[in-house]
Every structure is written in structure tokens, then in C-alpha cells.
Short mmCIF file of N, CA and C in Angstrom, two decimals:
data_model
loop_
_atom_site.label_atom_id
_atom_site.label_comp_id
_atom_site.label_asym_id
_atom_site.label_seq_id
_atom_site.Cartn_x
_atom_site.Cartn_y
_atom_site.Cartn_z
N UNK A 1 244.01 111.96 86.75
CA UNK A 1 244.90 110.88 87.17
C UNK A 1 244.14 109.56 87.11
N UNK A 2 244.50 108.96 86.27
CA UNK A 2 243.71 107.44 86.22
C UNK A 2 244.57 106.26 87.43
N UNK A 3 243.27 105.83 87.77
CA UNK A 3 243.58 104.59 89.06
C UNK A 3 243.02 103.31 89.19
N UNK A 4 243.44 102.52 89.21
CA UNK A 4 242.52 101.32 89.09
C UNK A 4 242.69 100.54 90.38
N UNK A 5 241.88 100.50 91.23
CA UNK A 5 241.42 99.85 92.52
C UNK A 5 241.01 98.31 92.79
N UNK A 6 241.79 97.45 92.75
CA UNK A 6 241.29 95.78 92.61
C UNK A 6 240.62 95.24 94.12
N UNK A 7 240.14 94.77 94.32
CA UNK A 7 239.72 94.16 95.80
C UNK A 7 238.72 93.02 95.44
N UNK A 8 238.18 92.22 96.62
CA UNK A 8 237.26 91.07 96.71
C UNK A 8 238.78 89.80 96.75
N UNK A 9 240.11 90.41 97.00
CA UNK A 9 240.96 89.33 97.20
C UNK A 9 241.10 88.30 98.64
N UNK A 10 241.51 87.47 99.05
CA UNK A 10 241.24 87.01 99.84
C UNK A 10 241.98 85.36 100.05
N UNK A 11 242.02 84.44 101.39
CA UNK A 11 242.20 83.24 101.45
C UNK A 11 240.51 82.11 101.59
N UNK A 12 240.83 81.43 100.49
CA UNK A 12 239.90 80.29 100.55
C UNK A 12 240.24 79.21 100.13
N UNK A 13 239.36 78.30 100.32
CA UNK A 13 240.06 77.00 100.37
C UNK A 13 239.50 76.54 99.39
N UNK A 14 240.74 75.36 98.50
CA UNK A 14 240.43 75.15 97.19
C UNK A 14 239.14 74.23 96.52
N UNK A 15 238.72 74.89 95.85
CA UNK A 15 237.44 74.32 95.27
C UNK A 15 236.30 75.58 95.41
N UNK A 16 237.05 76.38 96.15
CA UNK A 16 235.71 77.45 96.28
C UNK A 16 236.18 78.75 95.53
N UNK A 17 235.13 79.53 95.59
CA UNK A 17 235.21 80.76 94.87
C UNK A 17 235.51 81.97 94.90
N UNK A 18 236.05 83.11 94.47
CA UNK A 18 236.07 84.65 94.88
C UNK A 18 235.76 85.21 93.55
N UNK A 19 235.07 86.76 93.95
CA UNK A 19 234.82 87.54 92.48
C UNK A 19 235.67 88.72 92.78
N UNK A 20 237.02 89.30 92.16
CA UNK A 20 237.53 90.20 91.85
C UNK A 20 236.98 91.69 91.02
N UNK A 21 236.88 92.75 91.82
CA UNK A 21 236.93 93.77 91.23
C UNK A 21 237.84 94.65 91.03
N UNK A 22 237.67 95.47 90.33
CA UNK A 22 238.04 96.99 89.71
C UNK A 22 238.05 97.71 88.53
N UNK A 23 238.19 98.53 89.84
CA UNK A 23 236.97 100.28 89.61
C UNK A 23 237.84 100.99 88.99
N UNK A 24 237.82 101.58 88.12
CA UNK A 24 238.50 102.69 87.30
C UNK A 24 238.30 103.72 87.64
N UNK A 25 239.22 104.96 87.90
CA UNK A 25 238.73 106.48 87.53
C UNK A 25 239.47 107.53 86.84
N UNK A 26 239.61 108.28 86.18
CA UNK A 26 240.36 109.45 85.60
C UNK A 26 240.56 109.11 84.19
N UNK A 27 239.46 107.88 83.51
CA UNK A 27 239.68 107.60 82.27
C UNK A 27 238.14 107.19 81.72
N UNK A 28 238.25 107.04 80.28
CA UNK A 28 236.67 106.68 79.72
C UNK A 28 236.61 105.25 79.68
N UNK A 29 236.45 104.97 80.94
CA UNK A 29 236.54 103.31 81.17
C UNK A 29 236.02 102.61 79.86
N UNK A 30 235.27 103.02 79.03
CA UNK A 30 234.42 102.33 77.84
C UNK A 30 235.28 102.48 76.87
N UNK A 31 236.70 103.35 76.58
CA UNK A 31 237.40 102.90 75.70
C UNK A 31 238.82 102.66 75.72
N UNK A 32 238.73 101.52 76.98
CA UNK A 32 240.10 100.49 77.29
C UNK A 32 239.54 99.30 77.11
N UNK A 33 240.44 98.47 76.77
CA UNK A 33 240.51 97.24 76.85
C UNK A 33 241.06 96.92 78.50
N UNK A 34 240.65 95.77 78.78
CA UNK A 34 241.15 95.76 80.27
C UNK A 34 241.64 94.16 80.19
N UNK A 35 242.39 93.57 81.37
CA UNK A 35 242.98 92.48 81.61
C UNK A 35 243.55 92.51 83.14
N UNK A 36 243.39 90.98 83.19
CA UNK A 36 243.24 90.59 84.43
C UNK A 36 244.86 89.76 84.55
N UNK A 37 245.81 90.07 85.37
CA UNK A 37 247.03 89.36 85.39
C UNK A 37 247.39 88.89 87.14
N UNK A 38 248.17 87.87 86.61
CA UNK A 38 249.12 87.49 88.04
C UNK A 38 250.05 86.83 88.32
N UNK A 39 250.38 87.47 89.93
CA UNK A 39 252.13 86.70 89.79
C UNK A 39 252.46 86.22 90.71
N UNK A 40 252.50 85.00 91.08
CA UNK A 40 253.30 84.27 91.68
C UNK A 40 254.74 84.53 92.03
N UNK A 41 254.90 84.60 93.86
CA UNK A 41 256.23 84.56 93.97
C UNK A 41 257.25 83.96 93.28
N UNK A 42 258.63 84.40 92.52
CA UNK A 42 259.27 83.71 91.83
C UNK A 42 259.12 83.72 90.40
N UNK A 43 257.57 83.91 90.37
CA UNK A 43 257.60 83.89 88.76
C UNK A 43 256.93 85.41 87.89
N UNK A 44 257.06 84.77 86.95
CA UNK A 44 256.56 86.50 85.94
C UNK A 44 255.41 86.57 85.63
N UNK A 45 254.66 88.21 85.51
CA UNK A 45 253.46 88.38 85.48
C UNK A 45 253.04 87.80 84.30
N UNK A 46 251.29 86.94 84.55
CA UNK A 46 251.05 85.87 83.50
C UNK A 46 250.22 86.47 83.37
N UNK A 47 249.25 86.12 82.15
CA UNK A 47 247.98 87.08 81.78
C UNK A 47 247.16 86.01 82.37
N UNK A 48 246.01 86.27 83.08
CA UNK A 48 244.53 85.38 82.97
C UNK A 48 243.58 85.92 82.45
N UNK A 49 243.11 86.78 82.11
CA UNK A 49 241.86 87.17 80.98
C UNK A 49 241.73 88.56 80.48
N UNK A 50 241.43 88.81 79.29
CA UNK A 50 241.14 89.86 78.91
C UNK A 50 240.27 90.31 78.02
N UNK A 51 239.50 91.62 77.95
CA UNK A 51 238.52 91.58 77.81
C UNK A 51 238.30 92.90 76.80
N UNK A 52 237.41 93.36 75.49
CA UNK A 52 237.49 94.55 74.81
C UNK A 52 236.96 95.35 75.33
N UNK A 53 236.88 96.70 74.91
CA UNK A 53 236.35 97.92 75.48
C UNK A 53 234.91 97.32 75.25
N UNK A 54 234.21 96.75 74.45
CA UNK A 54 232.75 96.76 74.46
C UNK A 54 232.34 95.76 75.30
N UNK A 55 232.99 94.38 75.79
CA UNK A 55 233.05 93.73 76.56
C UNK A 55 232.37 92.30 75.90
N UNK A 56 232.76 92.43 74.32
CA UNK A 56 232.62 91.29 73.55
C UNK A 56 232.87 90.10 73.43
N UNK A 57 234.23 90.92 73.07
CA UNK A 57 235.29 89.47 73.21
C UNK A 57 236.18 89.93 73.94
N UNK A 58 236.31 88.21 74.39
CA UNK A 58 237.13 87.85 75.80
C UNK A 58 238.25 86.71 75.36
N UNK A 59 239.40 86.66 76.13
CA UNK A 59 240.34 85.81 76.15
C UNK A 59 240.37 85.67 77.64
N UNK A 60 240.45 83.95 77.74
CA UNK A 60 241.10 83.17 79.50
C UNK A 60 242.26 82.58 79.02
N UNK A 61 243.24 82.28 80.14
CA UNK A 61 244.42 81.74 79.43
C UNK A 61 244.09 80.21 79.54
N UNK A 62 244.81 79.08 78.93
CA UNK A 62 244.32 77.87 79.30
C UNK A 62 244.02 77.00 80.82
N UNK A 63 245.00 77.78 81.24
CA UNK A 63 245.24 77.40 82.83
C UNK A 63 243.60 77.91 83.57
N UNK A 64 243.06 78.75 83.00
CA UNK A 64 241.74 79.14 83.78
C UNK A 64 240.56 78.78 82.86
N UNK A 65 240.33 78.41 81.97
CA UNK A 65 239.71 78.13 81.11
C UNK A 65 238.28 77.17 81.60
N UNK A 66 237.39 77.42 81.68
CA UNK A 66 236.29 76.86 82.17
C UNK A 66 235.81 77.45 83.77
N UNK A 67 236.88 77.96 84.51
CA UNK A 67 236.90 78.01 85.58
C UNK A 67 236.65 80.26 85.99
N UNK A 68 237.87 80.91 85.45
CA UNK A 68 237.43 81.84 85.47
C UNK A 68 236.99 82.70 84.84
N UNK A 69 235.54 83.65 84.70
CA UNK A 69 235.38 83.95 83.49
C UNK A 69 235.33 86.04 84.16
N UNK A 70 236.03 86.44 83.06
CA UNK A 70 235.97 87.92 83.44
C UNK A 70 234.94 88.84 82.66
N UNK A 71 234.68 89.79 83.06
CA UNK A 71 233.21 90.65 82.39
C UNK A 71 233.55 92.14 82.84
N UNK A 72 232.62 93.00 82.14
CA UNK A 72 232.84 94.07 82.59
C UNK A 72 231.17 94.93 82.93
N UNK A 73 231.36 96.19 83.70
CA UNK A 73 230.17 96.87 83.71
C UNK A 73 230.60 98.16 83.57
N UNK A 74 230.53 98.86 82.13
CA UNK A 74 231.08 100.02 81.65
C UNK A 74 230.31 101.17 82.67
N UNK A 75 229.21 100.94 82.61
CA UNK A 75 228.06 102.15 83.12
C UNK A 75 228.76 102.29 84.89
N UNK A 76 229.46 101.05 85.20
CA UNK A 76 229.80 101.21 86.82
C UNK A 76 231.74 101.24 86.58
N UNK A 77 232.09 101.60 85.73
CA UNK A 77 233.64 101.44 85.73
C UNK A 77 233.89 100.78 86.16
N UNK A 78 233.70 99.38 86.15
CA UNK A 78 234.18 98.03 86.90
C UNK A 78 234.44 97.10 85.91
N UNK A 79 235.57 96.22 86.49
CA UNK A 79 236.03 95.15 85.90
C UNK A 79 236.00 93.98 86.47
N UNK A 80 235.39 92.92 86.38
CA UNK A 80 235.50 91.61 87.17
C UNK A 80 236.03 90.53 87.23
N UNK A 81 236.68 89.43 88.04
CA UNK A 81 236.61 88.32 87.50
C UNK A 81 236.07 87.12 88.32
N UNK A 82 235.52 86.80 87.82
CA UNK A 82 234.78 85.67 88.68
C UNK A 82 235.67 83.94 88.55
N UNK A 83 235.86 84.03 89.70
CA UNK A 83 237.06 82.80 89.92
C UNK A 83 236.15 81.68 91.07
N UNK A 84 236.29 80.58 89.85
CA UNK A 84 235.25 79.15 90.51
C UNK A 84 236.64 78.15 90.63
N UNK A 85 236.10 77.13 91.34
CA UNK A 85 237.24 75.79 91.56
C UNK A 85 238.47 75.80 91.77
N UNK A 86 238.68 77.33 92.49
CA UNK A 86 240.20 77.39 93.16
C UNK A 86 240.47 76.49 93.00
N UNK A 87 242.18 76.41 92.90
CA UNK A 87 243.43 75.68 93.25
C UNK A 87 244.39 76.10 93.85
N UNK A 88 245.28 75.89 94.82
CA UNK A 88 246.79 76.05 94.90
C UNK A 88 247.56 76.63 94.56
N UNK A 89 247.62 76.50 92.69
CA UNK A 89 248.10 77.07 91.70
C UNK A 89 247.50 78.04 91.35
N UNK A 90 246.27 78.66 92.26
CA UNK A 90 246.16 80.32 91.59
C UNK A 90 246.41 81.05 92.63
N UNK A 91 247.07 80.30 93.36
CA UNK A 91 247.46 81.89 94.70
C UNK A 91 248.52 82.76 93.88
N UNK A 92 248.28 83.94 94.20
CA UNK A 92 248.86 84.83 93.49
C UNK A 92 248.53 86.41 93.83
N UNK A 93 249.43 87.59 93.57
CA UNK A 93 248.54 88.62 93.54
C UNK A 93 248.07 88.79 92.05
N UNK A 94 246.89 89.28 92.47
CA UNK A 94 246.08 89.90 90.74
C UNK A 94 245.82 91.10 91.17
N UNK A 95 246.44 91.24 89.18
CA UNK A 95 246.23 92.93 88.91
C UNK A 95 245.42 92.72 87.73
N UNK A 96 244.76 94.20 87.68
CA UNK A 96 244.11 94.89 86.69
C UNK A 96 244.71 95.95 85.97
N UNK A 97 244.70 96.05 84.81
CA UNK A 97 245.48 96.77 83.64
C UNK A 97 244.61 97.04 82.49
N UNK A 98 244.44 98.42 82.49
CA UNK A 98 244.13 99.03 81.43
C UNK A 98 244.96 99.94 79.88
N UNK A 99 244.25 99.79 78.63
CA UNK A 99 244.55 100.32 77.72
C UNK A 99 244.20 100.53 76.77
N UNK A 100 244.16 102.04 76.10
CA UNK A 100 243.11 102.56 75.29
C UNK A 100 243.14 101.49 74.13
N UNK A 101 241.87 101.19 73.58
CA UNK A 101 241.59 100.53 73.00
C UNK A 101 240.26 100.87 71.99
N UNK A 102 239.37 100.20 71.08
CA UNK A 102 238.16 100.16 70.41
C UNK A 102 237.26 99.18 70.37
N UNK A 103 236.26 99.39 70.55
CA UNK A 103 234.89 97.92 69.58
C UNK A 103 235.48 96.95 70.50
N UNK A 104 235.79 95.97 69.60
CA UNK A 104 235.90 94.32 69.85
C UNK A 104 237.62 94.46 70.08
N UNK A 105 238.09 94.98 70.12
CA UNK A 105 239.98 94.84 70.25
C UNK A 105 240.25 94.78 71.71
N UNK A 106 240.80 93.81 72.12
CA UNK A 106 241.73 93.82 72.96
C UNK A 106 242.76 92.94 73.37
N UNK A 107 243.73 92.71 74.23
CA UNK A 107 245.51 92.79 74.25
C UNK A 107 245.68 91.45 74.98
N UNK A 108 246.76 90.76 74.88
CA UNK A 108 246.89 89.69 75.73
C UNK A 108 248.44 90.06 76.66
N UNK A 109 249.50 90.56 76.28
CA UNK A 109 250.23 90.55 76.84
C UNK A 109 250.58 91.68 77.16
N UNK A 110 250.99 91.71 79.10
CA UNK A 110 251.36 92.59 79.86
C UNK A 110 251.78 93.60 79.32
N UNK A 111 252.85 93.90 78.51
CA UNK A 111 253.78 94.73 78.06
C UNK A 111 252.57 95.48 76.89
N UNK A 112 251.35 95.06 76.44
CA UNK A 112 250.70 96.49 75.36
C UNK A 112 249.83 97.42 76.65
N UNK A 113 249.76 97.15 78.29
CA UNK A 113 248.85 97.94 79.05
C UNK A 113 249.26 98.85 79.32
N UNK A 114 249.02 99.97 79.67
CA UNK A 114 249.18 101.12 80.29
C UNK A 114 249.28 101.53 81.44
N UNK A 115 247.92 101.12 82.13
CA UNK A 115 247.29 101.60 83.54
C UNK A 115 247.75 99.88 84.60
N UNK A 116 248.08 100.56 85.30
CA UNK A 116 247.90 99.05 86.55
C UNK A 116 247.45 99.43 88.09
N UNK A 117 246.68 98.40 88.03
CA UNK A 117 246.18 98.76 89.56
C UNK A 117 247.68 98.46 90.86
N UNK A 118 246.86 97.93 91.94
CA UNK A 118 248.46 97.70 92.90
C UNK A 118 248.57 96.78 93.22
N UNK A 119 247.03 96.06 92.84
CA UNK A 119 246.85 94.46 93.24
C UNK A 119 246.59 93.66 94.25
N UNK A 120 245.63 92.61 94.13
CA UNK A 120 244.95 91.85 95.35
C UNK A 120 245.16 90.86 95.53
N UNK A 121 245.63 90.58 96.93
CA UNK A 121 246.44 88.92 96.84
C UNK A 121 245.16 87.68 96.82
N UNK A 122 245.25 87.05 96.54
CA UNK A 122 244.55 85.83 96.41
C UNK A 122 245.60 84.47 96.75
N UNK A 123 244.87 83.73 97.62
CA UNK A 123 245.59 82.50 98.35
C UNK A 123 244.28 81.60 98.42
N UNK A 124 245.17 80.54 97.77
CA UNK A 124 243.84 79.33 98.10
C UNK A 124 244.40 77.90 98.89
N UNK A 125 244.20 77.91 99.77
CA UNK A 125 244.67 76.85 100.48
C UNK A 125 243.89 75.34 100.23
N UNK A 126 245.36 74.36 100.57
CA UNK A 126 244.99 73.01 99.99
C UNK A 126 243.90 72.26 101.06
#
């Protein structure tokens, strides 16, 4: 049974930082592609980063671009994202989503993942 476990979510105040994890299990974490999404009350799940099974290449969406950067540690089934210069505009819950994948390949939109975690709220106050 594959599961993906997100946590390190939390309220902070904007300009500061949180690092998001999750942990995979019941799969060969080294050949998914993984991605980092979120959703705002009201609105639809948006992608913020994603990342290949080898942990090569990466996509941020523009909205996070400089600010959060995601990585992985195959050997620890973990997925990260490291989120600098909160705003307002990233309160949200974030999920983690996995899907089999190869090498350097991986997915930008919600609808090619498979696996989803249950998700960690994140709030950044003004």
C-alpha cells in the first residue's frame, strides 16, 4: 500500500520560512517523479514544483520561483520543499504526489499523478 506522509506545515509570519516533507512507503520511491501542489480555499489545486525520479530536473511555478526550491533524498524516501519569503498568498494546504516515472522525466500537472498524500496546511500571516 503506498502512502505519502507530508508534515513540517505550520503558521508563520510572512517573510519567514518552513521546510516541507514527505516520506513515501509501499513504492520504489527512486522511480516516481514527485510534485509538490496546493490549494487555496476556493480555488483549484495549483502545481508548485516538481521534481524527476533522479532528482535532476526540477520545475517551480512562476509564483514561487526564486523563493521555493524542492529536492529530494531517494536513499531516505523523502521529498522536500524548502519555502523562503513567505507571503499571504501561499497559505494553502500542500500536497505531495507521486508517479511512476524515469531518469530526468517528470510531470507538471495534477491530473498525470497517481499517489497523494492528505496534506499540510501552511498559513502565513501578514
Amino acid at each position: 500500500q503506498v502512502q505519502l506522509v507530508e508534515s513540517g506545515g505550520g503558521l508563520v509570519q510572512a517573510g519567514g520560512s518552513l521546510r516541507l516533507s514527505c516520506t513515501a512507503s509501499g513504492l520504489t520511491f527512486s522511480s516516481y517523479a514527485m510534485g509538490w501542489f496546493r490549494q487555496a480555499p476556493g480555488k483549484a489545486r495549483a502545481t508548485v514544483a516538481a521534481i524527476s525520479p533522479d532528482g535532476v530536473n526540477t520545475q517551480q511555478a512562476d509564483s514561487v520561483k526564486g523563493r521555493f526550491t524542492i529536492s529530494r533524498d531517494n536513499a531516505k524516501n523523502t521529498l522536500y520543499l524548502q519555502m523562503n519569503s513567505l507571503k499571504p498568498e501561499d497559505t494553502a494546504v500542500y500536497y505531495c504526489a507521486a508517479v511512476r516515472s524515469s531518469g530526468g522525466i517528470f510531470f507538471i500537472r495534477p491530473s498525470s499523478y497517481t499517489y497523494w498524500g492528505q496534506g499540510t496546511q501552511v498559513t502565513i500571516s501578514s
